[in-house]
Every structure is written in structure tokens, then in C-alpha cells.
Amino acid sequence: MVSSLAEPLLALRNIRAGYGEAVVLDNISLELADRGSLAVLGRNGVGKSTLLLTIMGFTTLRRGNILWQGRDITALAPHRRARAGIGWVAQEREIFANLTVEENLTVAARPGRWDKRAIFELFPRIGERRANKGNQLSGGEQQMLAMARALMTNPALLLLDEPLEGLAPIIVEELAGALKRMIRDEGTAVILIEQHAGIALSLTEDAVLLERGAIVHRAKSADLMKDAATLDRYIGMKIKA
Amino acid sequence: MIVSMFGVLFDGLAYGMLLFLLSVGLSVTLGMMNFVNLAHCTFGMIGGYVTVTLMNSMGWPFLATLPAAFLVAAAASVVFERTMFRRLYRSTDLDQCLLTIGLVFVSVASAAWLYGTIQQPVNLPSYLRGSYNVMGVTIGVYRLFLIGMSIVITVALVGALEYTRFGAQVRAAVDNQRMARGLGINVDGAFAVTFALGSGLAGLGGALAIDIVGLDPSFALAYLVYVLIVVSVGGLGSIAGSLVAAIVLGISDMAGKYYFPEIGSFLIYLVMLSLLMWRPVGLFGKR
Ligand SMILES: Nc1ncnc2c1ncn2[C@@H]1O[C@H](COP(=O)(O)OP(=O)(O)OP(=O)(O)O)[C@@H](O)[C@H]1O
Ligand SMILES: [Mg+2]
């Protein structure tokens, strides 16, 4: 397959979006190939979460359009986008507190490779806690469940909003391992927002840097990793290669 | 005295079960969708008139009319929901009250125009009439039937909400609409089905109520008061709360009318006031 000629899985064209009257994102264009992976980096409040919310259809879109597998989904309701194959892991995890762990998974289930059995293999801790309520989980377990729940929809594209934020190093390692498996072995396309720029860039192929609602830099992740000056300028951090 | 007490308890229980059927749908939709549907008892009234019409004009047996009462009330509620209610989901409580109380008046007037203002007769089949005498306590067969029906429905309802995937999706949507949509759950559809189910149960309650409280066009307004009491005492969105509140209110209403006939009709309000002073969010309410 010649990937450069193939239709992109997801394409944003000239997006302007925000909340009600407030415009947060402007002039955003990007493409993601099938099985592609993209890191989205940027400081706090630049609009990273808003970008994912816009792809899901939760923001006010003022301009531009969104194509999914070549089809215009600009006007499609969020639940239809999810059913079309876009999985979303929200920044705040948003586990259903009154549902059990198992119910959190079954409400999202759609046929495909990821079922409860496969999930419990990927995250054995989730399996152990299956009968617990969502609000009885630790932060790390919540994050695993949020990712597991999105996988239950058997997405072709997974949108991950800071999945490693605020977690203990050992959990970060476990989740990063699972992510790697998803991207490399399963071929799930991923858009990954992450404060741990080092991990994000090592997991992905491409990267964009966001500042004040606009894309200010595009690069291959491997190249950006070595470009300390750019990283320092836009996200104010140096990373160890 | 003891004997009459058991009699009052039994009749009160049956009456409470009736109130439960009439109100549980409102409790769920108010608690879940935050929609103030004062026209809820209109669906109860529709159910009642469906049963009366099918029995008296078309000769259907009573039991066969019950599913029809449920279905017609549910279908009517879907029409109302699609054409009117859904436009007001994001409006203020006042707008919702004004629309739905307006619908109550329209429905009262329509019923009076179609059926007249007289009480509608209902002829129960012989196997639902009469009573047993158990150690001096009179147990009416129809009231026993009412209690049995309500228990079956409660179990089915709790089962559907707690143990099915659809029920879990509804609970997920109540907890976090945006996340539910983001996972592919058709939140509007799930709420519409729930709304129809609740209205259908009111329709069933309205049909079952005819023999106990009668049916005339004022039903939609008169029972609104009781239903609102049940919902606020029970706590929004709680099925168990509605059940307990309905039974407590049913029994106190019966006891009031039996033991203190002078103030009988007021006792229910006293009970409501004291319960709400004790627990302002309702017996099982969370907010
Ligand atoms: N619901 C909302 N209504 C109005 N404005 C919002 C809303 N959510 C976010 N914003 C604003 O949009 C801008 C971008 O927010 P967003 O959450 O997308 O940033 P972010 O890059 O994800 O930040 P962080 O790294 O802190 O998660 C911010 O200025 C924020 O205040
Ligand atoms: Mg964010």
C-alpha cells in the first residue's frame, strides 16, 4: 500500500472552533493516515483538549470541515462519530461513577477485536476490579479504565488527552507499554496529547506544536525529539533523548 | 380496632401501589432529564380513557385493555416529546411548567369534550371482583391484583435499569451525557425510550385506577398533586424512593380518611410536610 497516496483516515480543513461565542482554535489543518500516530504538544490552555473535543463534535464549529475516511462528518452527531470509529479518552477520565467497572466497559462495547476478555488481558488490574464501582478506583486504575472503555468501542482512531497525567511512574510505564502495543502491534491510529513530551514523541511518528489555538510547528516526532530549541521555545521544557 | 387497622393498611397499600405506578415515570424523567413534566398525569388519563373506550365501545376484556393503555399512553408521550418537550430541554423550569400545565388544561378540556364530564364506568370481570375475609380483615380481590401487578412491574423496572445493558447506558447518560455520547451511546434515543416507558406506566396506572378512584376529565389535574408529592417525598430519580413514598402516602391518606374523617384529606399534606422538613431532598434523594 502506498500510504502517501491513500486517503487519510482523518482530515481537518481550516478549522475554526470554540465554545459558544469564544473562538479557541483557528485555521487548524491536519491529516492523519490510517495507522498513523500524531503527538499534539503545547503549553497549558493552548487548545489541545479543544482540538479533540472538536474532532468528537462537542465544540462550536465556525469554519472548516472534518473528513473521516473521506466522508464529511462536520455535521455528524458525536455519538455517530464514536460509532464510526473514533474513540475518545477525556482528560478528566470521566469514569461513570455509579456504574461498576464492568458496566463502564459494556455500555461502550461494539463488536470487534477488543472485548472484555482482551481488555482484562491488557489491563489485569481492571479485571480484578470489575465488580467495583467507578468511584472506588485509584487514579491509575481510572485512567486504565478510561482507555479500556474507549477501546471497547473498537476504534480505528484513538484520541488520548494526557493519559499519563498525574500518575505514579510505575503506572505511567504500564500505560505507555499498552499504548505502544496499540500503536505498533494493533495498528490503531492515535492522536496523543501529552505533557511528557519525551514519551509522546517516542510513541508517535508525527508531531504538531500548538500555540494559542494554532499549529505553529510540524515535524517528525523523531526529529522534534532532537530539536531542543524548538521544544524549549514552544513548550518550555528540555527533554532527555 | 386491630382488624380495621389491618384493613386500612391493606387498602392503603393498594392505593399506594397505584400512586407508585402513576408517579414513577415522572420521578425518573424529572431526576434524569431535568424536565418538569406537569402533564404526566395526562398520560395516566389517556390510559384510563383507552381502557374505558375499548371495554365499553368495543367489548374488549378488561385485562386485554391494559397493554393497550400502556402502549397508547407511551405513544402519545413520544409524539409530545418529539414535537414539543424536546425544544424545552434547555429552557428554564418556568417555561417547562408553563408549557406542560397548558397541556394539562388542553387535555382536561379535550377529555370533557370527547367524553363529557361524567365519571366513566368500568365493569371489572367477575374474577377481579369480590373479596376474601381473612380473620375478619376484608381483602378485596382487585386490590390484591393491584398490589401483585405493581410488585411485578417494580421488579421488572428495577431489573431493566440495573441489570441490562440498556439500563446501564441510561444510567451512564444520566451521570455524564457528554462522555456517554463520546462512547457512541444515543443519549437522546435512550431518554426518549425511558420517557415513553414512564408515560406508559402512568397510562397503565390510569387504567388500573378507574375502579378505585374513578375517571373523569379532572384526573389529569387532580392526580398531579399526588404525583408531585410522591416524587418530592421519594426523592428525584429514585425508584425505591417513589415506592416507599407512595406506600407511606397511600396508607396515611387511607388512615386519615378512616380515623379522622374531619381532617382526613389533609393528613397526606401533613405527612408530606413533616417528611420534607426532616429530609428536604426526599427520602432517597441525592439533591
Ligand atoms: N467549556 C469551555 N468554555 C469556554 N472556554 C473554555 C472551555 N473549555 C476550555 N476553554 C478555554 O479554551 C482554551 C483552551 O482550553 P483547552 O482545555 O483546550 O486547553 P489545553 O491545551 O487542553 O490545556 P491543558 O494543558 O491545561 O489541558 C482555554 O483558554 C480555556 O480557558
Ligand atoms: Mg487539556
mmCIF file with all atom_site columns, C-alpha atoms and ligand atoms in Angstrom, chain A residues 45 48-50 91 161-162 193, ligand 2:
data_model
loop_
_atom_site.group_PDB
_atom_site.id
_atom_site.type_symbol
_atom_site.label_atom_id
_atom_site.label_alt_id
_atom_site.label_comp_id
_atom_site.label_asym_id
_atom_site.label_entity_id
_atom_site.label_seq_id
_atom_site.pdbx_PDB_ins_code
_atom_site.Cartn_x
_atom_site.Cartn_y
_atom_site.Cartn_z
_atom_site.occupancy
_atom_site.B_iso_or_equiv
_atom_site.pdbx_formal_charge
_atom_site.auth_seq_id
_atom_site.auth_comp_id
_atom_site.auth_asym_id
_atom_site.auth_atom_id
_atom_site.pdbx_PDB_model_num
ATOM   1 C  CA . GLY A 1 45  ? -4.552  26.341 27.738 1.00 0.00 ? 45  GLY A CA 1
ATOM   2 C  CA . LYS A 1 48  ? -5.160  20.828 22.892 1.00 0.00 ? 48  LYS A CA 1
ATOM   3 C  CA . SER A 1 49  ? -8.260  19.390 24.569 1.00 0.00 ? 49  SER A CA 1
ATOM   4 C  CA . THR A 1 50  ? -10.435 21.657 22.453 1.00 0.00 ? 50  THR A CA 1
ATOM   5 C  CA . GLN A 1 91  ? -8.544  14.484 30.097 1.00 0.00 ? 91  GLN A CA 1
ATOM   6 C  CA . ASP A 1 161 ? -5.971  13.514 26.246 1.00 0.00 ? 161 ASP A CA 1
ATOM   7 C  CA . GLU A 1 162 ? -2.993  13.429 28.621 1.00 0.00 ? 162 GLU A CA 1
ATOM   8 C  CA . ILE A 1 193 ? -1.799  14.834 23.846 1.00 0.00 ? 193 ILE A CA 1
HETATM 9 MG MG . MG  C 2 .   ? -6.435  19.858 28.093 1.00 0.00 ? 2   MG  C MG 1
#
